[in-house]
Amino acid sequence: MKKISVNSIKASKNYKLLSMITAYDYLFAKLFDGIVDIILVGDSLNMSFGGQKDTLSANMDIMLYHTKVVCKGAKNSFIICDMPFGSYTTKKDALKNSIRVYQETSADAVKIEGGVEKIKIINHLVENSIAVMGHIGLMPQFVRSEGGYKIKGKNSKEREKLIKDAIALEKAGVFAIVVEGVKADVAGEVAKAVNIPIIGIGAGEKVDGQVLVWSDMLGFFEDFKPKFVREYLNGAKLIKESVKKYVADIEERKFPNEKESY
Ligand code: KIV
């Protein structure tokens, strides 16, 4: 599979549905490489990899480390580094931190949560040659200020805001937008309102592509299971069964055997 570029991502609108998955390390990035169009080093790693209750304590050093190791493993998928909470509150910080992403890793783009209120910051990044993916709807970095994870698009005010946000982000120069936790019909309307791809997560099928967190879709993360996740593998069960077998083999002196010894 040929590595997709910012231009081919934009051109995929109404032509090809985009696939995106998260990865946090070399091992899994290498397994996903070239199969999915886009790998997102999501700040969700703070929860599923780091065991924290939300994404807010992820910082630039953590995101840079994980982006670096993902880039080592994946050479054929387009890689996006999620900008962590607090790293893009001013134009100056956003640019300084995005430049770190480009200079310290080989990621192709950054992702930023926020709509109209983030336009000046995103514009500044785009003007300075940073490729930016937007993220609207349910934004995990707002979990404490909004008092929980809230599905969006439930009334006309929210619907209008989502459409306004998407149009403003497109104008500011983002190449695609993640729409998370939004009623399917409204997400479809958002997709129709812009000429760039809308990549959904918990946003139904009327959009231009899908993203899932790898440890959810492969069944490794057992703490909670969002309704929108389809589990393609029961990773936790397979791992536990294999490790139990390993322990039994040790206890019964079945491992190692002659072939596995020097
Ligand atoms: O952090 C993340 O994994 C994300 C996806 C859920 C889109 O932002």
Short mmCIF file of C-alpha atoms and ligand atoms in Angstrom, two decimals:
data_model
loop_
_atom_site.label_atom_id
_atom_site.label_comp_id
_atom_site.label_asym_id
_atom_site.label_seq_id
_atom_site.Cartn_x
_atom_site.Cartn_y
_atom_site.Cartn_z
CA MET A 1 0.00 0.00 0.00
CA LYS A 2 1.40 3.41 -1.02
CA LYS A 3 1.63 5.93 1.84
CA ILE A 4 -1.27 8.37 1.69
CA SER A 5 -0.45 12.12 1.72
CA VAL A 6 -2.35 15.14 3.06
CA ASN A 7 -3.50 15.79 -0.52
CA SER A 8 -4.69 12.25 -1.10
CA ILE A 9 -6.52 12.31 2.25
CA LYS A 10 -8.37 15.45 1.12
CA ALA A 11 -9.00 13.97 -2.33
CA SER A 12 -10.51 10.83 -0.82
CA LYS A 13 -13.71 12.75 0.01
CA ASN A 14 -16.65 11.11 -1.84
CA TYR A 15 -14.22 8.66 -3.42
CA LYS A 16 -12.68 6.37 -0.79
CA LEU A 17 -13.58 5.71 2.85
CA LEU A 18 -10.58 6.31 5.12
CA SER A 19 -9.38 3.86 7.79
CA MET A 20 -7.62 5.07 10.91
CA ILE A 21 -6.49 3.24 14.06
CA THR A 22 -4.53 4.35 17.08
CA ALA A 23 -1.10 2.94 17.96
CA TYR A 24 1.16 3.77 20.86
CA ASP A 25 4.26 1.66 20.26
CA TYR A 26 6.65 0.21 17.67
CA LEU A 27 5.30 -3.34 17.95
CA PHE A 28 1.68 -2.60 17.12
CA ALA A 29 2.47 0.25 14.71
CA LYS A 30 4.47 -2.26 12.66
CA LEU A 31 1.54 -4.70 12.66
CA PHE A 32 -0.90 -2.01 11.48
CA ASP A 33 1.52 -0.35 9.04
CA GLY A 34 0.38 -0.21 5.45
CA ILE A 35 -2.95 -1.88 6.26
CA VAL A 36 -4.68 1.26 7.56
CA ASP A 37 -4.47 4.64 5.82
CA ILE A 38 -3.75 6.58 9.01
CA ILE A 39 -2.22 5.76 12.41
CA LEU A 40 -3.12 8.15 15.22
CA VAL A 41 -0.86 8.36 18.24
CA GLY A 42 -3.87 9.33 20.33
CA ASP A 43 -3.69 10.81 23.80
CA SER A 44 -6.09 7.95 24.66
CA LEU A 45 -2.79 6.19 25.38
CA ASN A 46 -2.89 7.94 28.74
CA MET A 47 -5.87 5.72 29.63
CA SER A 48 -5.45 2.42 27.81
CA PHE A 49 -1.64 2.34 27.97
CA GLY A 50 -1.01 4.47 31.06
CA GLY A 51 -4.03 3.41 33.16
CA GLN A 52 -5.04 7.02 33.99
CA LYS A 53 -8.70 7.99 34.44
CA ASP A 54 -8.68 10.44 31.52
CA THR A 55 -6.37 11.93 28.87
CA LEU A 56 -5.59 15.18 30.67
CA SER A 57 -2.26 14.23 32.25
CA ALA A 58 -0.65 13.27 28.94
CA ASN A 59 2.00 15.86 28.07
CA MET A 60 4.32 16.72 25.18
CA ASP A 61 7.16 14.51 26.39
CA ILE A 62 4.85 11.48 26.63
CA MET A 63 3.29 12.15 23.22
CA LEU A 64 6.68 12.72 21.57
CA TYR A 65 8.09 9.49 22.98
CA HIS A 66 5.12 7.42 21.73
CA THR A 67 5.03 9.20 18.36
CA LYS A 68 8.74 8.54 17.88
CA VAL A 69 8.39 4.79 18.50
CA VAL A 70 5.26 4.53 16.34
CA CYS A 71 7.12 6.28 13.50
CA LYS A 72 9.92 3.69 13.84
CA GLY A 73 7.41 0.89 13.31
CA ALA A 74 5.18 2.41 10.63
CA LYS A 75 6.68 3.61 7.37
CA ASN A 76 3.70 3.20 5.08
CA SER A 77 0.77 4.69 6.96
CA PHE A 78 0.20 8.43 7.51
CA ILE A 79 1.02 9.23 11.16
CA ILE A 80 -0.70 11.84 13.31
CA CYS A 81 0.42 12.98 16.77
CA ASP A 82 -2.43 14.01 19.07
CA MET A 83 -1.58 17.32 20.76
CA PRO A 84 -2.07 16.81 24.51
CA PHE A 85 -4.18 18.92 26.85
CA GLY A 86 -2.55 22.29 27.59
CA SER A 87 -0.10 22.13 24.67
CA TYR A 88 -2.02 24.49 22.35
CA THR A 89 -3.68 27.09 24.57
CA THR A 90 -1.86 29.98 22.83
CA LYS A 91 -0.69 30.42 19.24
CA LYS A 92 2.90 30.56 20.45
CA ASP A 93 2.71 27.34 22.49
CA ALA A 94 0.80 25.52 19.77
CA LEU A 95 3.42 26.38 17.17
CA LYS A 96 6.37 25.66 19.47
CA ASN A 97 4.93 22.25 20.41
CA SER A 98 3.92 21.35 16.85
CA ILE A 99 7.42 22.23 15.65
CA ARG A 100 8.72 19.80 18.29
CA VAL A 101 6.52 17.10 16.75
CA TYR A 102 7.97 17.75 13.26
CA GLN A 103 11.57 18.11 14.45
CA GLU A 104 11.71 15.28 17.00
CA THR A 105 9.56 12.70 15.16
CA SER A 106 8.66 11.92 11.57
CA ALA A 107 4.90 12.32 12.14
CA ASP A 108 3.02 13.77 9.19
CA ALA A 109 0.51 15.89 11.10
CA VAL A 110 -0.92 16.90 14.47
CA LYS A 111 -4.50 16.68 15.79
CA ILE A 112 -6.17 19.37 17.88
CA GLU A 113 -9.48 19.23 19.78
CA GLY A 114 -11.82 22.21 19.38
CA GLY A 115 -14.00 24.11 16.94
CA VAL A 116 -14.57 27.82 16.32
CA GLU A 117 -12.75 28.77 19.54
CA LYS A 118 -9.51 27.18 18.24
CA ILE A 119 -9.59 28.71 14.75
CA LYS A 120 -6.93 31.39 15.31
CA ILE A 121 -4.54 28.80 16.74
CA ILE A 122 -5.14 26.30 13.92
CA ASN A 123 -4.80 29.04 11.31
CA HIS A 124 -1.46 30.01 12.82
CA LEU A 125 -0.22 26.42 12.62
CA VAL A 126 -1.38 25.95 9.03
CA GLU A 127 0.23 29.27 8.00
CA ASN A 128 3.46 27.95 9.49
CA SER A 129 3.38 24.75 7.49
CA ILE A 130 1.93 22.34 10.05
CA ALA A 131 -0.67 19.86 8.77
CA VAL A 132 -3.57 19.84 11.22
CA MET A 133 -6.45 17.41 11.74
CA GLY A 134 -9.42 18.83 13.66
CA HIS A 135 -11.48 17.03 16.32
CA ILE A 136 -15.02 18.09 17.29
CA GLY A 137 -18.09 16.61 18.98
CA LEU A 138 -17.27 14.67 22.13
CA MET A 139 -13.80 15.96 22.98
CA PRO A 140 -12.14 13.86 25.71
CA GLN A 141 -9.95 16.79 26.80
CA PHE A 142 -13.17 18.57 27.89
CA VAL A 143 -14.27 15.73 30.19
CA ARG A 144 -13.70 17.62 33.43
CA SER A 145 -14.99 21.02 32.25
CA GLU A 146 -18.14 19.43 30.76
CA GLY A 147 -18.67 17.07 33.71
CA GLY A 148 -18.38 13.82 31.75
CA TYR A 149 -18.32 12.41 28.22
CA LYS A 150 -21.35 13.91 26.47
CA ILE A 151 -22.77 12.67 23.16
CA LYS A 152 -23.30 15.69 20.86
CA GLY A 153 -25.85 16.59 18.19
CA LYS A 154 -28.83 15.82 20.38
CA ASN A 155 -30.60 19.14 19.72
CA SER A 156 -30.66 21.85 17.05
CA LYS A 157 -28.25 24.12 18.96
CA GLU A 158 -25.62 21.37 19.13
CA ARG A 159 -26.26 20.41 15.50
CA GLU A 160 -25.74 24.00 14.35
CA LYS A 161 -22.58 24.36 16.44
CA LEU A 162 -21.08 21.17 14.97
CA ILE A 163 -21.75 22.32 11.40
CA LYS A 164 -20.39 25.81 12.16
CA ASP A 165 -17.28 24.29 13.79
CA ALA A 166 -16.59 22.00 10.83
CA ILE A 167 -16.96 24.82 8.28
CA ALA A 168 -14.68 27.10 10.35
CA LEU A 169 -12.06 24.34 10.68
CA GLU A 170 -12.12 23.69 6.94
CA LYS A 171 -11.65 27.44 6.32
CA ALA A 172 -8.74 27.49 8.78
CA GLY A 173 -7.03 24.83 6.68
CA VAL A 174 -7.38 21.48 8.48
CA PHE A 175 -7.10 18.55 6.06
CA ALA A 176 -9.67 16.32 7.83
CA ILE A 177 -11.77 16.31 10.99
CA VAL A 178 -12.45 13.64 13.60
CA VAL A 179 -16.09 13.77 14.70
CA GLU A 180 -16.50 11.83 17.94
CA GLY A 181 -19.62 10.79 19.86
CA VAL A 182 -22.18 12.50 17.61
CA LYS A 183 -25.68 11.34 16.57
CA ALA A 184 -25.31 9.55 13.23
CA ASP A 185 -27.65 11.80 11.21
CA VAL A 186 -25.98 14.96 12.48
CA ALA A 187 -22.50 13.56 11.73
CA GLY A 188 -23.77 12.85 8.21
CA GLU A 189 -24.91 16.47 7.88
CA VAL A 190 -21.51 17.67 9.10
CA ALA A 191 -19.84 15.50 6.44
CA LYS A 192 -22.10 17.02 3.76
CA ALA A 193 -21.31 20.58 4.92
CA VAL A 194 -17.56 20.41 4.16
CA ASN A 195 -15.28 19.31 1.34
CA ILE A 196 -12.72 17.60 3.58
CA PRO A 197 -13.07 14.09 5.04
CA ILE A 198 -14.94 13.59 8.30
CA ILE A 199 -13.56 10.61 10.20
CA GLY A 200 -16.05 9.28 12.71
CA ILE A 201 -15.75 7.51 16.03
CA GLY A 202 -19.10 6.77 17.62
CA ALA A 203 -20.60 8.93 14.86
CA GLY A 204 -22.35 6.36 12.65
CA GLU A 205 -21.71 5.43 9.05
CA LYS A 206 -22.71 8.57 7.11
CA VAL A 207 -19.16 9.97 7.29
CA ASP A 208 -15.99 9.64 5.19
CA GLY A 209 -14.01 7.20 7.32
CA GLN A 210 -13.73 5.58 10.74
CA VAL A 211 -11.24 5.52 13.61
CA LEU A 212 -11.09 3.19 16.61
CA VAL A 213 -8.70 2.86 19.53
CA TRP A 214 -6.63 -0.25 18.82
CA SER A 215 -6.93 -1.76 22.30
CA ASP A 216 -10.74 -1.45 22.14
CA MET A 217 -11.19 -2.95 18.66
CA LEU A 218 -8.80 -5.81 19.38
CA GLY A 219 -10.37 -6.52 22.77
CA PHE A 220 -7.36 -5.85 25.00
CA PHE A 221 -8.87 -3.07 27.10
CA GLU A 222 -11.28 -4.47 29.67
CA ASP A 223 -11.99 -1.46 31.93
CA PHE A 224 -15.00 -0.31 29.88
CA LYS A 225 -16.48 -0.90 26.41
CA PRO A 226 -18.08 2.00 24.56
CA LYS A 227 -21.27 1.10 22.59
CA PHE A 228 -19.70 2.11 19.27
CA VAL A 229 -16.74 -0.29 19.46
CA ARG A 230 -16.78 -3.42 17.34
CA GLU A 231 -14.42 -6.00 18.79
CA TYR A 232 -12.54 -7.73 15.96
CA LEU A 233 -10.52 -9.93 18.32
CA ASN A 234 -10.84 -11.03 21.92
CA GLY A 235 -7.24 -10.08 22.66
CA ALA A 236 -7.56 -10.19 26.45
CA LYS A 237 -8.95 -13.75 26.39
CA LEU A 238 -6.27 -14.99 23.96
CA ILE A 239 -3.47 -13.45 26.02
CA LYS A 240 -4.75 -14.75 29.35
CA GLU A 241 -5.23 -18.28 27.95
CA SER A 242 -1.72 -18.24 26.44
CA VAL A 243 -0.07 -16.98 29.64
CA LYS A 244 -1.96 -19.57 31.72
CA LYS A 245 -0.71 -22.30 29.36
CA TYR A 246 2.85 -20.95 29.72
CA VAL A 247 2.57 -21.06 33.53
CA ALA A 248 1.15 -24.61 33.42
CA ASP A 249 3.96 -25.73 31.08
CA ILE A 250 6.56 -24.32 33.49
CA GLU A 251 4.92 -25.97 36.48
CA GLU A 252 4.67 -29.33 34.67
CA ARG A 253 8.26 -29.08 33.34
CA LYS A 254 6.89 -29.08 29.75
CA PHE A 255 8.71 -25.85 28.94
CA PRO A 256 11.44 -25.67 27.78
CA ASN A 257 11.80 -28.93 25.85
CA GLU A 258 14.94 -30.33 24.25
CA LYS A 259 14.58 -28.28 21.04
CA GLU A 260 14.27 -25.12 23.08
CA SER A 261 17.46 -25.83 25.05
CA TYR A 262 21.18 -25.41 24.23
O1 KIV B 1 -6.89 9.93 21.56
C1 KIV B 1 -7.48 9.26 20.70
O2 KIV B 1 -7.30 8.04 20.57
C2 KIV B 1 -8.42 9.96 19.83
C3 KIV B 1 -9.35 9.13 19.02
C4 KIV B 1 -10.41 8.60 19.89
C5 KIV B 1 -9.89 9.85 17.85
O3 KIV B 1 -8.46 11.15 19.81
#
